mmCIF file of C-alpha atoms and ligand atoms in Angstrom:
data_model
loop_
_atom_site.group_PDB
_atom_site.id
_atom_site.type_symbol
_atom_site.label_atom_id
_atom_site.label_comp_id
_atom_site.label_asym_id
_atom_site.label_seq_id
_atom_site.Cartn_x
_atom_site.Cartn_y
_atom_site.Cartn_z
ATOM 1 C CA UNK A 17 -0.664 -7.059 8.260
ATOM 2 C CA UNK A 18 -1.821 -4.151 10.106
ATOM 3 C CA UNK A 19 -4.439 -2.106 8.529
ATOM 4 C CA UNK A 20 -4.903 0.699 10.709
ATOM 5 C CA UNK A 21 -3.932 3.514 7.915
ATOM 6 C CA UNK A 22 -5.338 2.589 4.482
ATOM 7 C CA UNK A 23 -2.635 3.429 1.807
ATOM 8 C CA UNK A 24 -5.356 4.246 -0.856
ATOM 9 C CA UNK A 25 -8.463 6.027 -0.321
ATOM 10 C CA UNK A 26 -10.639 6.527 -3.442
ATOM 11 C CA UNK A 27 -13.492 9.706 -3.244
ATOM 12 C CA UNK A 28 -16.124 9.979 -5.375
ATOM 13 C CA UNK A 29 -16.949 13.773 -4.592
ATOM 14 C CA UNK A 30 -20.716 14.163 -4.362
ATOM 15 C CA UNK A 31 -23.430 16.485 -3.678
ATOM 16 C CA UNK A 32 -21.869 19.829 -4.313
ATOM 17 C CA UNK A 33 -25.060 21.051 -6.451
ATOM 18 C CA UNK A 34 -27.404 19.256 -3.176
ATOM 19 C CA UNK A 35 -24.566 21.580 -0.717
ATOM 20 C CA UNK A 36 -25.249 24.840 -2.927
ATOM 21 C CA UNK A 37 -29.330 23.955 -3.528
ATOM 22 C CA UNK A 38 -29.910 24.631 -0.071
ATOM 23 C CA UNK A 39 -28.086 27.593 0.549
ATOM 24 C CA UNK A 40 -30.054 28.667 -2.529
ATOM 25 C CA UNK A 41 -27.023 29.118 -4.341
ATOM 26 C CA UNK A 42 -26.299 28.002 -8.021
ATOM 27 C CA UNK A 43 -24.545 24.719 -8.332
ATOM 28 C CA UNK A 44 -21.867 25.803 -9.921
ATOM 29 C CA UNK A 45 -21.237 27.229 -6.476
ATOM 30 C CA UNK A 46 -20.968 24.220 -4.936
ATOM 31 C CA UNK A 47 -18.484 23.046 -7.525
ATOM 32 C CA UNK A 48 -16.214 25.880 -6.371
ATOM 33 C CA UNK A 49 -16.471 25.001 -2.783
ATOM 34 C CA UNK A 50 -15.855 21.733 -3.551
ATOM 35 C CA UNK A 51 -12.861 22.340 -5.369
ATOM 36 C CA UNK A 52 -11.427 23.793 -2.619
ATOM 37 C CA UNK A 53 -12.251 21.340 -0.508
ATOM 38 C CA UNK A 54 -10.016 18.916 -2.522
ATOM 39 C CA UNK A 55 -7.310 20.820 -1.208
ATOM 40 C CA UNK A 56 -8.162 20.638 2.517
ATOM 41 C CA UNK A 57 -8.773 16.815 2.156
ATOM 42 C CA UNK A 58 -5.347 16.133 0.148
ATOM 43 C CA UNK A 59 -3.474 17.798 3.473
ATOM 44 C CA UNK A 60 -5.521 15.722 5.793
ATOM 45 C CA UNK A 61 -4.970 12.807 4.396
ATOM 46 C CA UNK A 62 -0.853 13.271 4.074
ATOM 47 C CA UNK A 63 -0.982 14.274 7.265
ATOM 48 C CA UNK A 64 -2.906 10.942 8.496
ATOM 49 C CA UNK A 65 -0.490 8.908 6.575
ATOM 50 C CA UNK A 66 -1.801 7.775 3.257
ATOM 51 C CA UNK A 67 0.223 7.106 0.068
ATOM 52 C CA UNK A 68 -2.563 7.662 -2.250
ATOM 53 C CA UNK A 69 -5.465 9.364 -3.032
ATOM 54 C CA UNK A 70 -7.507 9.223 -6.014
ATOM 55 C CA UNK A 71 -10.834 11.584 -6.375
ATOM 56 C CA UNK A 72 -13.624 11.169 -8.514
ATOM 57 C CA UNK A 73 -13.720 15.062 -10.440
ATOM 58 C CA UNK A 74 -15.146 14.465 -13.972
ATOM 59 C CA UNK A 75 -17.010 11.225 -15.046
ATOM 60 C CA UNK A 76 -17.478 9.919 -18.501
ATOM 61 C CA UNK A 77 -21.277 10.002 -17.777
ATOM 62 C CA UNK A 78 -20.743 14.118 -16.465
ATOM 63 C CA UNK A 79 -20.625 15.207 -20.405
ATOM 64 C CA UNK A 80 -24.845 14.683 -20.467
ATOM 65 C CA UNK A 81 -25.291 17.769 -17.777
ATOM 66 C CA UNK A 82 -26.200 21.114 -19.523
ATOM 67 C CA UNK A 83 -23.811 22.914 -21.159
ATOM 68 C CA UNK A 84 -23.596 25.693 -18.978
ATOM 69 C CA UNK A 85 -22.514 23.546 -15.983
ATOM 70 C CA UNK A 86 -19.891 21.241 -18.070
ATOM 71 C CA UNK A 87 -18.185 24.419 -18.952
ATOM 72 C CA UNK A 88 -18.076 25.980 -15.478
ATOM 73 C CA UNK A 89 -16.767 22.643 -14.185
ATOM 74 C CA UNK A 90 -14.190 22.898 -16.644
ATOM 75 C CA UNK A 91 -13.093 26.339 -16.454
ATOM 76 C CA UNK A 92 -12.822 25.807 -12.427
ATOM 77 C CA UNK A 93 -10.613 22.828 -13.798
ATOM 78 C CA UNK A 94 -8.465 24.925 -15.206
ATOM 79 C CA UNK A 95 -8.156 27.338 -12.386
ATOM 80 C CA UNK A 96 -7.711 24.274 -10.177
ATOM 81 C CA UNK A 97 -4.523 23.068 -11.942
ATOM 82 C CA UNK A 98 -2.988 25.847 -11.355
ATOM 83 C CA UNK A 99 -3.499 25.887 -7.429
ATOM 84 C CA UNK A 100 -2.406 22.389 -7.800
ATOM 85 C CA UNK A 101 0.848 22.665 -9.126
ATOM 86 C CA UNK A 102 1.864 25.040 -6.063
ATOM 87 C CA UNK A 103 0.080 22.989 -3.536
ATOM 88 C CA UNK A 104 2.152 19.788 -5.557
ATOM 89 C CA UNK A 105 5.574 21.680 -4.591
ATOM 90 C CA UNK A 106 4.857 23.006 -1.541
ATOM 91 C CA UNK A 107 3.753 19.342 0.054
ATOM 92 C CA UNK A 108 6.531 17.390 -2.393
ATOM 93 C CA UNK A 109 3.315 15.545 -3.842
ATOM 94 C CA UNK A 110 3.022 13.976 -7.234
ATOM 95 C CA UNK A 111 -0.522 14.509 -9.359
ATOM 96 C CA UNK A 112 -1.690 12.551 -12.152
ATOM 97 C CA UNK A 113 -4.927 12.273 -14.162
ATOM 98 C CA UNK A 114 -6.416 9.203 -15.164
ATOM 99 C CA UNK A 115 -9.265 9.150 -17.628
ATOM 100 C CA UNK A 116 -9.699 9.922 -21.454
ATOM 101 C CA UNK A 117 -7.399 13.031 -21.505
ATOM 102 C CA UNK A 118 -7.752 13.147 -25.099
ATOM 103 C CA UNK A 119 -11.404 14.156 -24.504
ATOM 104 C CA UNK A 120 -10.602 17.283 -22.696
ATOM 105 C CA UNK A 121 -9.996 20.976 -24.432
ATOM 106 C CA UNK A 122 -6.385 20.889 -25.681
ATOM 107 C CA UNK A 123 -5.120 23.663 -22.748
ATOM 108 C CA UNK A 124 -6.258 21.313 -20.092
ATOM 109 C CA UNK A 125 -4.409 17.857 -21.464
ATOM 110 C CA UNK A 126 -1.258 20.507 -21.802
ATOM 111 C CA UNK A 127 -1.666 21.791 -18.321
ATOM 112 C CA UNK A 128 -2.265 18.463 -17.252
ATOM 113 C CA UNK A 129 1.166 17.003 -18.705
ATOM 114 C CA UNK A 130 2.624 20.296 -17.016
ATOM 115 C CA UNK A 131 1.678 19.031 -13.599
ATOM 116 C CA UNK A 132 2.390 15.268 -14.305
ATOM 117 C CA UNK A 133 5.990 16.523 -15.591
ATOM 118 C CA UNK A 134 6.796 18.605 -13.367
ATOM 119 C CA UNK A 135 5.618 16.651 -10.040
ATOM 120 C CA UNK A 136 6.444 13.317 -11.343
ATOM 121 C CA UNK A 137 9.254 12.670 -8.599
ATOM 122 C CA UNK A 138 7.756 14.370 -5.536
ATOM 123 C CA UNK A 139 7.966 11.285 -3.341
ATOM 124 C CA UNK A 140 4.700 12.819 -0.669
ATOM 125 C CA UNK A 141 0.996 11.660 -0.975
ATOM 126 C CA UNK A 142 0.324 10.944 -4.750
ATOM 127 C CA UNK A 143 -2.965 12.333 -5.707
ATOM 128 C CA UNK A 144 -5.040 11.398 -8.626
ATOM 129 C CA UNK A 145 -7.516 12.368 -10.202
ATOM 130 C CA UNK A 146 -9.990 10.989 -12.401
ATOM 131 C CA UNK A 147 -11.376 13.446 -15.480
ATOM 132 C CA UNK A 148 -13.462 12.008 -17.934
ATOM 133 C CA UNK A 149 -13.157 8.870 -16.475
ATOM 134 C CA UNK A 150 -15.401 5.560 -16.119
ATOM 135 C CA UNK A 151 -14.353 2.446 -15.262
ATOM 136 C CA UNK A 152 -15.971 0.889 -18.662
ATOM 137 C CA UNK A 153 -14.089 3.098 -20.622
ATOM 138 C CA UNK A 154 -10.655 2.777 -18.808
ATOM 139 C CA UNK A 155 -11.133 -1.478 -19.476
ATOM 140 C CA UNK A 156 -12.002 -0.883 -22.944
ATOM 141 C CA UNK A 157 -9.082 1.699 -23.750
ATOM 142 C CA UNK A 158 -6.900 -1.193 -22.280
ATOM 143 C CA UNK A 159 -7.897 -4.015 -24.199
ATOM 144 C CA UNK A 160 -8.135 -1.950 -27.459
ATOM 145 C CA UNK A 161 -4.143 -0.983 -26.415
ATOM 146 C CA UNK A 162 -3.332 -4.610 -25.366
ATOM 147 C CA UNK A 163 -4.505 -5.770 -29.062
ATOM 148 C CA UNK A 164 -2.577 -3.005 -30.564
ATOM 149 C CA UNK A 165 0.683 -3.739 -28.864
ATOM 150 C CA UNK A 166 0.463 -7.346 -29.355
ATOM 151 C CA UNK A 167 0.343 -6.673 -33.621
ATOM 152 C CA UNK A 168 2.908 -4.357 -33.220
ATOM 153 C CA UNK A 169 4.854 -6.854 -31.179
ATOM 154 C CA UNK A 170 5.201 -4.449 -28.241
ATOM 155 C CA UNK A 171 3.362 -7.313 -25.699
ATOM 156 C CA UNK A 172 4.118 -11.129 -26.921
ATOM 157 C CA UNK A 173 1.215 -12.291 -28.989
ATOM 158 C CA UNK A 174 1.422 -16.169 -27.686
ATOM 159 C CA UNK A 175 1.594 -15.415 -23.569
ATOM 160 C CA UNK A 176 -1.441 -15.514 -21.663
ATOM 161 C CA UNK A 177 -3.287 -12.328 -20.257
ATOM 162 C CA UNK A 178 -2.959 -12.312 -16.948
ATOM 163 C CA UNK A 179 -4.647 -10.248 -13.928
ATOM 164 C CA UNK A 180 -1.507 -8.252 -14.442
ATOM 165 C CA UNK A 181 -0.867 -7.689 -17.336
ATOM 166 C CA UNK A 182 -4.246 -6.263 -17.542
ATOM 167 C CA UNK A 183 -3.637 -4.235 -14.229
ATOM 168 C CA UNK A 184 -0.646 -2.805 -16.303
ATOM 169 C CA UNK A 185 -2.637 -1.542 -19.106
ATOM 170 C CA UNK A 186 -5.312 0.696 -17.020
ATOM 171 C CA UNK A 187 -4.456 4.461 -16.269
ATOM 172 C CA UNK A 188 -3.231 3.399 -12.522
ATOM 173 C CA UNK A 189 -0.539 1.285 -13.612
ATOM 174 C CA UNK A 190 1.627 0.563 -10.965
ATOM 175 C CA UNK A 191 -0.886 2.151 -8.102
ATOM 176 C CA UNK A 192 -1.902 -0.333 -5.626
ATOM 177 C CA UNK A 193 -5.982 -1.097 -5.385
ATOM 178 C CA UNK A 194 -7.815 1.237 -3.124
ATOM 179 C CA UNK A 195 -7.890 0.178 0.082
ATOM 180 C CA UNK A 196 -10.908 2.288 1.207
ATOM 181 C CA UNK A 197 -13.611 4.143 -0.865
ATOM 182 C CA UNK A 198 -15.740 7.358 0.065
ATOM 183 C CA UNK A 199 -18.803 8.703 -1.062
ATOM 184 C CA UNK A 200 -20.316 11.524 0.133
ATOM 185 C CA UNK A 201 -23.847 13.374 0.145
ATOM 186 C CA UNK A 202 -25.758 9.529 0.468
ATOM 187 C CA UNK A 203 -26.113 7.796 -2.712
ATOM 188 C CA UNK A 204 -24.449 4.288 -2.313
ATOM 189 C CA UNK A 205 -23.268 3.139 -5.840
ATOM 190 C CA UNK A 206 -20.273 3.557 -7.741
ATOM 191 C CA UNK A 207 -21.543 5.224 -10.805
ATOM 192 C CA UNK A 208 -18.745 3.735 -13.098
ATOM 193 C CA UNK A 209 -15.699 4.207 -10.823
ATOM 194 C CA UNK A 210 -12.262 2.312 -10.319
ATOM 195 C CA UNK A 211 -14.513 -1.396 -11.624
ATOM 196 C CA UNK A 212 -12.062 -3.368 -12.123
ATOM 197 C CA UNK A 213 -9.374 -1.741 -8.543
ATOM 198 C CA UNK A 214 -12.382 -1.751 -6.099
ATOM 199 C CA UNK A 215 -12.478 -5.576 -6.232
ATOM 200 C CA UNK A 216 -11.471 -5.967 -2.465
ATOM 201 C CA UNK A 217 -12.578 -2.636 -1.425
ATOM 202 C CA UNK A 218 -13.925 -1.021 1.659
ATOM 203 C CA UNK A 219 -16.856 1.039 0.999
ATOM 204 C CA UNK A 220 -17.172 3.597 3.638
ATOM 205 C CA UNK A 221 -20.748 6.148 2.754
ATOM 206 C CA UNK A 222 -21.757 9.562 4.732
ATOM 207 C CA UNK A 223 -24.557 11.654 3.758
ATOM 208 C CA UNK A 224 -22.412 14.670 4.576
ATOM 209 C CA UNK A 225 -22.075 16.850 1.200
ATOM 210 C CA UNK A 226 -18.907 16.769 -0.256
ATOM 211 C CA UNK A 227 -17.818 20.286 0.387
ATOM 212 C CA UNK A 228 -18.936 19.792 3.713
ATOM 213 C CA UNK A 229 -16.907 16.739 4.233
ATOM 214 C CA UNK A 230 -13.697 18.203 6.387
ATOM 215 C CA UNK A 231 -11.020 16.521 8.636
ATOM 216 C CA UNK A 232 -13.307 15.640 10.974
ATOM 217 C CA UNK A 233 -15.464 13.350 8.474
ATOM 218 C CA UNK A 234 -12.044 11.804 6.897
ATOM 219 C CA UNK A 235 -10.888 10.967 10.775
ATOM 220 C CA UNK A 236 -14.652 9.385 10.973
ATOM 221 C CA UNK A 237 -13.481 7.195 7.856
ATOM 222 C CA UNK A 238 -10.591 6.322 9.042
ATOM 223 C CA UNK A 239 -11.571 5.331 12.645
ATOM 224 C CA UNK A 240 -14.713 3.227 11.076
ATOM 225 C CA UNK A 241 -12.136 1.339 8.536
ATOM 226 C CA UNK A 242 -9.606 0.739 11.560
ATOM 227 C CA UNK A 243 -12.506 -1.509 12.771
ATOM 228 C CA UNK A 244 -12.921 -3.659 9.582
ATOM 229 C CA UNK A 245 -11.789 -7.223 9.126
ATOM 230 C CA UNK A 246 -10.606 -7.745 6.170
ATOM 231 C CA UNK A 247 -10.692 -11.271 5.189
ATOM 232 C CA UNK A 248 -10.199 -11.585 0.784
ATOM 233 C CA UNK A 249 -11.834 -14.502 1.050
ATOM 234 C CA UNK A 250 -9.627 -16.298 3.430
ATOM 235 C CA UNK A 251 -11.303 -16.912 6.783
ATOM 236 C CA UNK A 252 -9.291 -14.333 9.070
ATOM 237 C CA UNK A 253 -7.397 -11.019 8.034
ATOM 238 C CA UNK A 254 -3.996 -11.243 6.294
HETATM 239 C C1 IPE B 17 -20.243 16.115 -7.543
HETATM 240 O O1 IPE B 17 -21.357 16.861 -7.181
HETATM 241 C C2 IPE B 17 -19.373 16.797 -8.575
HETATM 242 C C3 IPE B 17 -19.476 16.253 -9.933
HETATM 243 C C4 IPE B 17 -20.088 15.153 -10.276
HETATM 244 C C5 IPE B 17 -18.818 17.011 -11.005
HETATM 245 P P1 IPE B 17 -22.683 16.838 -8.051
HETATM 246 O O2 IPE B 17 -22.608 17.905 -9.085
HETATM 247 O O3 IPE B 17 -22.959 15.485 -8.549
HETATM 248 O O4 IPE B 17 -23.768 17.243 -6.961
HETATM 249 P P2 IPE B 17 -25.213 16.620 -6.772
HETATM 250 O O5 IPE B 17 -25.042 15.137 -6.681
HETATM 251 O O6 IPE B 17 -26.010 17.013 -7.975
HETATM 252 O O7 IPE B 17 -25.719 17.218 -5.509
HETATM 253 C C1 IPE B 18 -20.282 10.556 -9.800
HETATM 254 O O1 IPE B 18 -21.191 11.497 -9.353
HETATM 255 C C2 IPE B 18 -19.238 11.236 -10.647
HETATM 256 C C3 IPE B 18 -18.361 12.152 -9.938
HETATM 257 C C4 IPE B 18 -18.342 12.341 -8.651
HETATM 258 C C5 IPE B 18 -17.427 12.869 -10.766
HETATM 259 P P1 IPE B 18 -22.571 11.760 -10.138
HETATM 260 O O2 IPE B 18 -23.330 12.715 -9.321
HETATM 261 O O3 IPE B 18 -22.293 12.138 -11.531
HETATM 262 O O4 IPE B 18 -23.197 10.293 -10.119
HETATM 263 P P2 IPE B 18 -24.698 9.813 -10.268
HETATM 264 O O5 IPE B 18 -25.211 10.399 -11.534
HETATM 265 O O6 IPE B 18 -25.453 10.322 -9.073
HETATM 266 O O7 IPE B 18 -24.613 8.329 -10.274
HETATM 267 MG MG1 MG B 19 -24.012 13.851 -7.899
#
């Protein structure tokens, strides 16, 4: 199977406070121009062809930065979702959130089911993104839900637990793996993100800051993972 295109590219979204530092600018700056970055990259990457694309906004691990920042992320959150549901119309795409929605302020997880509502059948690029997420967290809200169904005999309590079912119980049900993951402004770990989907992934790093990282960088990506052989074990592609 050709894999010229990947259907799935996964972001995490760093160095915005780096980007603003040295224009001597506050970081919350950079969180702004990163934001609106999201936007350019979501075009681009309809535009090159891919189904899905999930970015890395809010991290379980994120709460820890001082107050002051946490709420200007979140405010800019807010603002964002509202861009977002015009940007979801005007390019037919469906948005969804995965993460711990019931961690975030009660007008968020309501403007959040807004978008997810009212988007849900825009067949273009789907686009998530991951607030208050970590991959630890996401496979323990899963197995605590699998355990719950099973007593209330939702999920049959004598079958096996399979890869699947598993796969089914995480917030990206039904979303195939991420063929290629970004990260941006040089740090090369995944710092709790997509565990358990980026089994097979291609990891693709630039030391470009995020809001730095244009069409130009994505078309960089996608030229470099045109030239990789993936194998899943086997000894040629599939
Ligand atoms: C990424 O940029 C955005 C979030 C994690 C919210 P950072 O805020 O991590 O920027 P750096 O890594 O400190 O430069
Ligand atoms: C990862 O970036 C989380 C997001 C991009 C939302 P961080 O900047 O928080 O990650 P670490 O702390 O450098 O690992
Ligand atoms: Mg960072």
């Amino acid at each position: 199977m050709s894999h010229s295109v990947p259907q799935h590219i996964a972001i995490i979204l760093d160095g915005n406070g780096r980007w603003a530092a040295a224009k001597g600018m506050p970081r919350t700056y950079g969180h702004t121009m990163g934001a609106k970055n999201v936007e350019t990259i979501c075009r681009a990457a309809g535009e090159a062809g891919v189904k899905y694309l999930t970015v890395y906004a809010f991290s379980t691990e994120n709460w820890g930065r001082p107050s002051a920042e946490v709420s200007a992320i979140m405010d800019l959150l807010r603002n964002y979702l509202k861009t977002c549901r015009k940007i979801a119309k005007k390019n037919n795409m469906r948005v969804k959130v995965i993460g711990d929605k019931s961690g975030l302020d009660e007008d968020i997880q309501h403007s959040i089911e807004d978008i997810e509502g009212f988007s849900r059948d825009f067949d273009g690029l789907t686009f998530q993104i991951a607030l208050n997420y970590g991959g630890r967290d996401e496979i323990v809200r899963a197995v605590n839900r699998i355990i719950s169904d099973r007593e209330k005999g939702l999920l049959d309590s004598k079958a096996e637990i399979t890869e699947e079912v598993i796969s089914s119980y995480l917030d990206t049900a039904g979303i195939p793996d991420p063929d290629l993951l970004i990260r941006t402004s040089g740090e090369e770990r995944l710092s709790n993100f997509l565990l358990w989907q980026n089994a097979y992934t291609e990891f693709y790093f630039t030391s470009v800051h995020w809001p730095d990282f244009n069409e130009n960088e994505l078309k960089a990506a996608l030229d470099e993972y045109s030239l990789r052989n993936r194998r899943y074990g086997k000894t040629e592609a599939s």
